[in-house]
Amino acid sequence: MELNKYKIAAFTSCIRNISFFKTIYEDIKIKDKSNKAQSGDLVLLRITDCNSGYGIVEDYSAENVKLNKGDYIVTTLGNRFSGTNVYGELLKSKISKGDLLFQLSISGIYGNYAFVENFHNNGKATEAELIGFLEYNQKVLNIKDINNLFNNITKRNNHSINIFVFGTSAEVGKTTFVCNLAKTKPNNSKISCAKVCGTGRLKDKNNYLKSNCNFAIDYVDLGYPTTYKQSVETIKNIIKNIEIISSNNADYCIYEVGGDMLEGGADTILEFTKSINAYIFI
């Protein structure tokens, strides 16, 4: 069945290149057979319980959309190992139509297992039923197929100044610190802000831009909904590419090392800073 036959309540913020998505929208089909679940795969879900958990989802314009039972949303699969919020992942090798999935973040990441802290809206995640995987040209769509907007930059600008901001965990004020730091930029200079690991959210990027930075990027732009459960090699490639892209767009590059220190890959980012000239805030 075609995706355009459904009334969609929200296309979540994992879909960054929405203009390209719209060009292929009429040709996207729903694969309702069992399929291997991979982080970043795009799926159609029907909300079955939104009285607990987040109850909202961030759409592609960074607006929060209130969810109602029976709503259809287009979103992504992924993992999140938050020590302060929701802990969940893709455990089953294959998932099928009718399987129950759980919302792991406001940005709309869903997994088939979730543990929620008791203080987080009754300790239960928002639930949804899998309708099917999004398929285009007989291939399951992944956000890597849609989001990668920066394929043409391959060489670092060695004159940029790099600043990395680490925190002891999620929700300790890293984004606020980065935004305030960006406001102090010297006259006639350009600043870029980037989130390099953790759980992607478009609101964070928009906050960077509102704080006077000239350019903003995160790993979702490169096709990764989160950096949780990614290999060390993948995280190395993410930070390398973001650093190269940022250096070509600014004189001062500020990097927010988001999420939880070990689970999100912050230790790999810290090791990377040894290979470039960098100032580090923890």
mmCIF file of C-alpha atoms in Angstrom:
data_model
loop_
_atom_site.group_PDB
_atom_site.id
_atom_site.type_symbol
_atom_site.label_atom_id
_atom_site.label_comp_id
_atom_site.label_asym_id
_atom_site.label_seq_id
_atom_site.Cartn_x
_atom_site.Cartn_y
_atom_site.Cartn_z
ATOM 1 C CA MET A 1 0.000 0.000 0.000
ATOM 2 C CA GLU A 2 1.196 3.549 -0.718
ATOM 3 C CA LEU A 3 2.156 5.881 2.126
ATOM 4 C CA ASN A 4 -0.003 8.667 0.660
ATOM 5 C CA LYS A 5 -3.143 6.639 1.450
ATOM 6 C CA TYR A 6 -2.636 7.388 5.160
ATOM 7 C CA LYS A 7 -3.405 10.610 6.990
ATOM 8 C CA ILE A 8 -0.131 11.357 8.768
ATOM 9 C CA ALA A 9 -0.246 13.306 12.049
ATOM 10 C CA ALA A 10 3.515 13.914 12.151
ATOM 11 C CA PHE A 11 6.661 13.395 10.114
ATOM 12 C CA THR A 12 9.244 13.429 12.880
ATOM 13 C CA SER A 13 12.356 15.580 13.014
ATOM 14 C CA CYS A 14 14.672 12.726 12.051
ATOM 15 C CA ILE A 15 13.696 13.602 8.456
ATOM 16 C CA ARG A 16 15.928 16.634 7.898
ATOM 17 C CA ASN A 17 15.970 16.761 4.097
ATOM 18 C CA ILE A 18 12.209 17.157 3.900
ATOM 19 C CA SER A 19 12.335 18.732 0.417
ATOM 20 C CA PHE A 20 13.874 15.536 -1.021
ATOM 21 C CA PHE A 21 11.446 13.387 0.973
ATOM 22 C CA LYS A 22 8.539 15.261 -0.602
ATOM 23 C CA THR A 23 9.867 14.572 -4.113
ATOM 24 C CA ILE A 24 9.688 10.794 -3.554
ATOM 25 C CA TYR A 25 6.614 10.815 -1.281
ATOM 26 C CA GLU A 26 4.113 9.683 -3.917
ATOM 27 C CA ASP A 27 6.280 6.657 -4.742
ATOM 28 C CA ILE A 28 6.871 5.433 -1.177
ATOM 29 C CA LYS A 29 5.174 2.143 -0.346
ATOM 30 C CA ILE A 30 4.554 0.405 2.972
ATOM 31 C CA LYS A 31 6.323 -2.918 3.427
ATOM 32 C CA ASP A 32 4.163 -4.804 5.918
ATOM 33 C CA LYS A 33 6.198 -8.022 5.976
ATOM 34 C CA SER A 34 8.723 -9.012 8.637
ATOM 35 C CA ASN A 35 11.977 -7.128 8.199
ATOM 36 C CA LYS A 36 15.352 -6.772 9.907
ATOM 37 C CA ALA A 37 15.257 -3.697 12.153
ATOM 38 C CA GLN A 38 18.156 -1.261 11.820
ATOM 39 C CA SER A 39 18.797 2.075 13.476
ATOM 40 C CA GLY A 40 17.623 4.841 11.155
ATOM 41 C CA ASP A 41 15.034 2.774 9.278
ATOM 42 C CA LEU A 42 11.900 4.794 8.505
ATOM 43 C CA VAL A 43 8.606 3.273 9.617
ATOM 44 C CA LEU A 44 4.886 4.024 9.704
ATOM 45 C CA LEU A 45 3.400 3.643 13.183
ATOM 46 C CA ARG A 46 -0.082 3.888 14.677
ATOM 47 C CA ILE A 47 -0.212 5.288 18.222
ATOM 48 C CA THR A 48 -1.915 2.838 20.613
ATOM 49 C CA ASP A 49 -1.271 4.441 24.013
ATOM 50 C CA CYS A 50 -0.230 8.063 24.518
ATOM 51 C CA ASN A 51 -1.550 8.624 28.055
ATOM 52 C CA SER A 52 1.927 8.048 29.427
ATOM 53 C CA GLY A 53 5.461 8.660 28.261
ATOM 54 C CA TYR A 54 6.092 11.751 26.177
ATOM 55 C CA GLY A 55 2.653 12.085 24.600
ATOM 56 C CA ILE A 56 4.182 14.441 22.018
ATOM 57 C CA VAL A 57 6.652 14.162 19.160
ATOM 58 C CA GLU A 58 8.887 16.741 17.470
ATOM 59 C CA ASP A 59 8.065 17.145 13.779
ATOM 60 C CA TYR A 60 10.355 18.119 10.894
ATOM 61 C CA SER A 61 9.825 21.823 11.601
ATOM 62 C CA ALA A 62 10.817 21.376 15.279
ATOM 63 C CA GLU A 63 7.232 21.853 16.477
ATOM 64 C CA ASN A 64 5.888 19.530 19.180
ATOM 65 C CA VAL A 65 2.842 17.614 17.956
ATOM 66 C CA LYS A 66 0.428 16.219 20.555
ATOM 67 C CA LEU A 67 -0.226 12.538 19.932
ATOM 68 C CA ASN A 68 -3.649 10.924 20.089
ATOM 69 C CA LYS A 69 -4.582 7.273 20.071
ATOM 70 C CA GLY A 70 -4.982 6.145 16.468
ATOM 71 C CA ASP A 71 -2.634 8.786 14.994
ATOM 72 C CA TYR A 72 -0.264 7.675 12.252
ATOM 73 C CA ILE A 73 3.306 8.964 12.346
ATOM 74 C CA VAL A 74 6.340 8.507 10.111
ATOM 75 C CA THR A 75 9.453 8.157 12.218
ATOM 76 C CA THR A 76 12.681 6.209 12.725
ATOM 77 C CA LEU A 77 13.929 3.205 14.643
ATOM 78 C CA GLY A 78 16.872 3.581 16.996
ATOM 79 C CA ASN A 79 18.508 3.082 20.379
ATOM 80 C CA ARG A 80 18.786 5.310 23.432
ATOM 81 C CA PHE A 81 20.556 4.466 26.682
ATOM 82 C CA SER A 82 19.692 7.488 28.810
ATOM 83 C CA GLY A 83 20.579 7.408 32.494
ATOM 84 C CA THR A 84 18.161 10.249 33.232
ATOM 85 C CA ASN A 85 15.156 9.489 31.027
ATOM 86 C CA VAL A 86 14.283 6.568 28.743
ATOM 87 C CA TYR A 87 16.466 3.520 28.154
ATOM 88 C CA GLY A 88 15.531 1.417 25.158
ATOM 89 C CA GLU A 89 16.830 -0.327 22.077
ATOM 90 C CA LEU A 90 16.177 -2.567 19.105
ATOM 91 C CA LEU A 91 16.516 -6.064 20.551
ATOM 92 C CA LYS A 92 14.687 -8.247 18.037
ATOM 93 C CA SER A 93 16.540 -9.015 14.819
ATOM 94 C CA LYS A 94 13.279 -8.780 12.871
ATOM 95 C CA ILE A 95 10.046 -6.922 13.538
ATOM 96 C CA SER A 96 6.679 -7.402 11.877
ATOM 97 C CA LYS A 97 3.413 -5.588 11.275
ATOM 98 C CA GLY A 98 1.495 -5.386 14.545
ATOM 99 C CA ASP A 99 4.587 -5.471 16.769
ATOM 100 C CA LEU A 100 4.531 -3.044 19.685
ATOM 101 C CA LEU A 101 7.189 -0.317 19.721
ATOM 102 C CA PHE A 102 8.025 2.308 22.354
ATOM 103 C CA GLN A 103 8.941 5.982 22.021
ATOM 104 C CA LEU A 104 12.458 6.628 23.333
ATOM 105 C CA SER A 105 12.762 10.380 22.706
ATOM 106 C CA ILE A 106 10.748 13.485 21.855
ATOM 107 C CA SER A 107 12.402 13.443 18.431
ATOM 108 C CA GLY A 108 10.441 10.257 17.730
ATOM 109 C CA ILE A 109 12.958 7.415 18.004
ATOM 110 C CA TYR A 110 11.221 4.081 18.587
ATOM 111 C CA GLY A 111 12.562 0.736 19.812
ATOM 112 C CA ASN A 112 10.993 -2.584 20.767
ATOM 113 C CA TYR A 113 12.150 -2.502 24.367
ATOM 114 C CA ALA A 114 12.046 0.372 26.838
ATOM 115 C CA PHE A 115 12.748 1.003 30.496
ATOM 116 C CA VAL A 116 11.462 4.305 31.842
ATOM 117 C CA GLU A 117 12.292 6.011 35.119
ATOM 118 C CA ASN A 118 9.280 6.072 37.450
ATOM 119 C CA PHE A 119 9.227 9.880 37.584
ATOM 120 C CA HIS A 120 8.818 10.066 33.798
ATOM 121 C CA ASN A 121 5.032 10.294 33.263
ATOM 122 C CA ASN A 122 4.029 7.204 35.256
ATOM 123 C CA GLY A 123 7.089 5.228 34.261
ATOM 124 C CA LYS A 124 5.665 4.014 30.961
ATOM 125 C CA ALA A 125 6.668 4.871 27.400
ATOM 126 C CA THR A 126 4.282 5.992 24.655
ATOM 127 C CA GLU A 127 3.319 2.904 22.640
ATOM 128 C CA ALA A 128 2.739 2.397 18.929
ATOM 129 C CA GLU A 129 1.929 -0.448 16.562
ATOM 130 C CA LEU A 130 4.152 -1.066 13.557
ATOM 131 C CA ILE A 131 2.192 -0.698 10.316
ATOM 132 C CA GLY A 132 5.237 -1.235 8.125
ATOM 133 C CA PHE A 133 8.600 -0.066 6.843
ATOM 134 C CA LEU A 134 8.815 2.736 4.282
ATOM 135 C CA GLU A 135 10.024 1.334 0.970
ATOM 136 C CA TYR A 136 11.273 3.202 -2.094
ATOM 137 C CA ASN A 137 12.524 1.512 -5.271
ATOM 138 C CA GLN A 138 12.075 -1.877 -3.517
ATOM 139 C CA LYS A 139 14.460 -0.859 -0.715
ATOM 140 C CA VAL A 140 13.664 -0.013 2.914
ATOM 141 C CA LEU A 141 14.311 3.694 3.433
ATOM 142 C CA ASN A 142 16.848 4.703 6.067
ATOM 143 C CA ILE A 143 17.505 8.309 7.059
ATOM 144 C CA LYS A 144 21.018 7.863 5.646
ATOM 145 C CA ASP A 145 19.323 7.697 2.222
ATOM 146 C CA ILE A 146 17.614 11.044 2.798
ATOM 147 C CA ASN A 147 19.574 13.241 5.188
ATOM 148 C CA ASN A 148 23.169 13.263 4.006
ATOM 149 C CA LEU A 149 23.450 16.868 2.808
ATOM 150 C CA PHE A 150 27.201 17.388 3.019
ATOM 151 C CA ASN A 151 28.872 14.993 0.610
ATOM 152 C CA ASN A 152 30.967 17.614 -1.174
ATOM 153 C CA ILE A 153 33.199 18.801 1.703
ATOM 154 C CA THR A 154 36.224 16.592 2.317
ATOM 155 C CA LYS A 155 39.093 18.862 3.397
ATOM 156 C CA ARG A 156 39.514 20.465 6.823
ATOM 157 C CA ASN A 157 40.086 24.179 7.317
ATOM 158 C CA ASN A 158 43.041 24.122 9.717
ATOM 159 C CA HIS A 159 42.628 27.777 10.727
ATOM 160 C CA SER A 160 39.394 27.315 12.704
ATOM 161 C CA ILE A 161 39.437 27.220 16.514
ATOM 162 C CA ASN A 162 37.768 24.150 18.052
ATOM 163 C CA ILE A 163 35.932 24.145 21.401
ATOM 164 C CA PHE A 164 34.425 20.944 22.852
ATOM 165 C CA VAL A 165 31.832 21.014 25.643
ATOM 166 C CA PHE A 166 31.407 17.825 27.686
ATOM 167 C CA GLY A 167 29.038 17.089 30.586
ATOM 168 C CA THR A 168 28.778 14.393 33.231
ATOM 169 C CA SER A 169 25.402 13.207 31.882
ATOM 170 C CA ALA A 170 22.314 14.312 29.964
ATOM 171 C CA GLU A 171 20.258 17.289 31.179
ATOM 172 C CA VAL A 172 23.126 19.135 32.906
ATOM 173 C CA GLY A 173 23.058 22.327 30.803
ATOM 174 C CA LYS A 174 25.444 21.599 27.931
ATOM 175 C CA THR A 175 23.178 23.059 25.232
ATOM 176 C CA THR A 176 22.531 26.181 27.305
ATOM 177 C CA PHE A 177 26.270 26.634 27.836
ATOM 178 C CA VAL A 178 27.002 26.212 24.108
ATOM 179 C CA CYS A 179 24.315 28.767 23.195
ATOM 180 C CA ASN A 180 25.639 31.307 25.699
ATOM 181 C CA LEU A 181 29.180 30.748 24.472
ATOM 182 C CA ALA A 182 28.083 31.346 20.873
ATOM 183 C CA LYS A 183 26.662 34.730 21.865
ATOM 184 C CA THR A 184 30.157 35.936 22.812
ATOM 185 C CA LYS A 185 31.628 35.620 19.310
ATOM 186 C CA PRO A 186 34.165 38.294 18.283
ATOM 187 C CA ASN A 187 33.138 40.885 15.708
ATOM 188 C CA ASN A 188 33.316 39.869 12.035
ATOM 189 C CA SER A 189 33.885 36.214 12.906
ATOM 190 C CA LYS A 190 31.725 33.206 12.134
ATOM 191 C CA ILE A 191 30.724 30.563 14.660
ATOM 192 C CA SER A 192 29.437 27.046 14.059
ATOM 193 C CA CYS A 193 27.727 24.894 16.680
ATOM 194 C CA ALA A 194 27.414 21.127 16.431
ATOM 195 C CA LYS A 195 25.996 18.311 18.485
ATOM 196 C CA VAL A 196 28.298 15.360 17.956
ATOM 197 C CA CYS A 197 26.800 12.558 20.046
ATOM 198 C CA GLY A 198 23.741 11.647 22.114
ATOM 199 C CA THR A 199 20.109 11.794 20.954
ATOM 200 C CA GLY A 200 19.318 14.075 18.030
ATOM 201 C CA ARG A 201 16.729 16.818 18.349
ATOM 202 C CA LEU A 202 16.072 19.599 15.852
ATOM 203 C CA LYS A 203 15.205 22.028 18.655
ATOM 204 C CA ASP A 204 18.845 21.952 19.786
ATOM 205 C CA LYS A 205 20.073 22.960 16.325
ATOM 206 C CA ASN A 206 17.522 25.746 16.143
ATOM 207 C CA ASN A 207 18.584 27.009 19.571
ATOM 208 C CA TYR A 208 22.161 27.193 18.321
ATOM 209 C CA LEU A 209 21.082 29.325 15.372
ATOM 210 C CA LYS A 210 18.984 31.584 17.586
ATOM 211 C CA SER A 211 22.001 32.170 19.822
ATOM 212 C CA ASN A 212 23.941 33.994 17.094
ATOM 213 C CA CYS A 213 25.838 31.104 15.522
ATOM 214 C CA ASN A 214 26.170 31.150 11.728
ATOM 215 C CA PHE A 215 26.040 27.423 11.014
ATOM 216 C CA ALA A 216 24.687 24.380 12.868
ATOM 217 C CA ILE A 217 24.937 20.650 12.249
ATOM 218 C CA ASP A 218 24.468 17.358 14.069
ATOM 219 C CA TYR A 219 24.837 13.637 13.380
ATOM 220 C CA VAL A 220 21.179 13.357 12.315
ATOM 221 C CA ASP A 221 22.125 15.495 9.299
ATOM 222 C CA LEU A 222 24.549 12.708 8.398
ATOM 223 C CA GLY A 223 21.947 9.950 8.788
ATOM 224 C CA TYR A 224 22.172 8.810 12.417
ATOM 225 C CA PRO A 225 19.170 9.253 14.785
ATOM 226 C CA THR A 226 21.422 8.729 17.828
ATOM 227 C CA THR A 227 24.979 7.640 18.528
ATOM 228 C CA TYR A 228 23.900 5.032 21.076
ATOM 229 C CA LYS A 229 24.942 1.488 20.166
ATOM 230 C CA GLN A 230 27.053 2.764 17.263
ATOM 231 C CA SER A 231 30.496 1.272 16.774
ATOM 232 C CA VAL A 232 33.611 3.201 17.784
ATOM 233 C CA GLU A 233 34.565 3.410 14.112
ATOM 234 C CA THR A 234 31.180 4.911 13.201
ATOM 235 C CA ILE A 235 31.446 7.560 15.927
ATOM 236 C CA LYS A 236 34.988 8.394 14.760
ATOM 237 C CA ASN A 237 33.659 8.951 11.247
ATOM 238 C CA ILE A 238 30.776 11.081 12.546
ATOM 239 C CA ILE A 239 32.999 13.460 14.520
ATOM 240 C CA LYS A 240 35.612 13.580 11.748
ATOM 241 C CA ASN A 241 33.005 14.562 9.147
ATOM 242 C CA ILE A 242 31.245 17.076 11.408
ATOM 243 C CA GLU A 243 34.582 18.686 12.316
ATOM 244 C CA ILE A 244 35.596 19.002 8.637
ATOM 245 C CA ILE A 245 32.202 20.453 7.665
ATOM 246 C CA SER A 246 32.146 22.865 10.626
ATOM 247 C CA SER A 247 35.681 24.110 9.986
ATOM 248 C CA ASN A 248 34.693 25.060 6.440
ATOM 249 C CA ASN A 249 31.800 27.168 7.684
ATOM 250 C CA ALA A 250 33.236 29.085 10.646
ATOM 251 C CA ASP A 251 36.236 30.613 12.391
ATOM 252 C CA TYR A 252 35.181 29.239 15.784
ATOM 253 C CA CYS A 253 33.653 25.749 16.015
ATOM 254 C CA ILE A 254 31.807 24.734 19.185
ATOM 255 C CA TYR A 255 30.941 21.059 19.651
ATOM 256 C CA GLU A 256 28.381 19.837 22.181
ATOM 257 C CA VAL A 257 29.198 16.311 23.289
ATOM 258 C CA GLY A 258 25.654 15.272 24.186
ATOM 259 C CA GLY A 259 24.010 12.322 25.868
ATOM 260 C CA ASP A 260 25.525 10.062 28.509
ATOM 261 C CA MET A 261 29.318 9.978 28.734
ATOM 262 C CA LEU A 262 30.021 6.332 27.917
ATOM 263 C CA GLU A 263 26.815 5.094 26.296
ATOM 264 C CA GLY A 264 26.652 7.901 23.716
ATOM 265 C CA GLY A 265 30.283 7.741 22.620
ATOM 266 C CA ALA A 266 31.723 10.765 24.453
ATOM 267 C CA ASP A 267 34.871 8.811 25.323
ATOM 268 C CA THR A 268 35.574 8.335 21.597
ATOM 269 C CA ILE A 269 35.043 12.064 20.990
ATOM 270 C CA LEU A 270 37.453 12.906 23.805
ATOM 271 C CA GLU A 271 40.084 10.685 22.205
ATOM 272 C CA PHE A 272 39.486 12.435 18.856
ATOM 273 C CA THR A 273 40.272 15.856 20.348
ATOM 274 C CA LYS A 274 43.892 14.737 20.734
ATOM 275 C CA SER A 275 44.266 14.703 16.948
ATOM 276 C CA ILE A 276 43.352 18.395 16.480
ATOM 277 C CA ASN A 277 43.946 21.677 18.260
ATOM 278 C CA ALA A 278 41.057 21.883 20.686
ATOM 279 C CA TYR A 279 39.898 23.603 23.872
ATOM 280 C CA ILE A 280 37.877 21.370 26.191
ATOM 281 C CA PHE A 281 35.205 22.304 28.742
ATOM 282 C CA ILE A 282 33.862 19.588 31.083
#
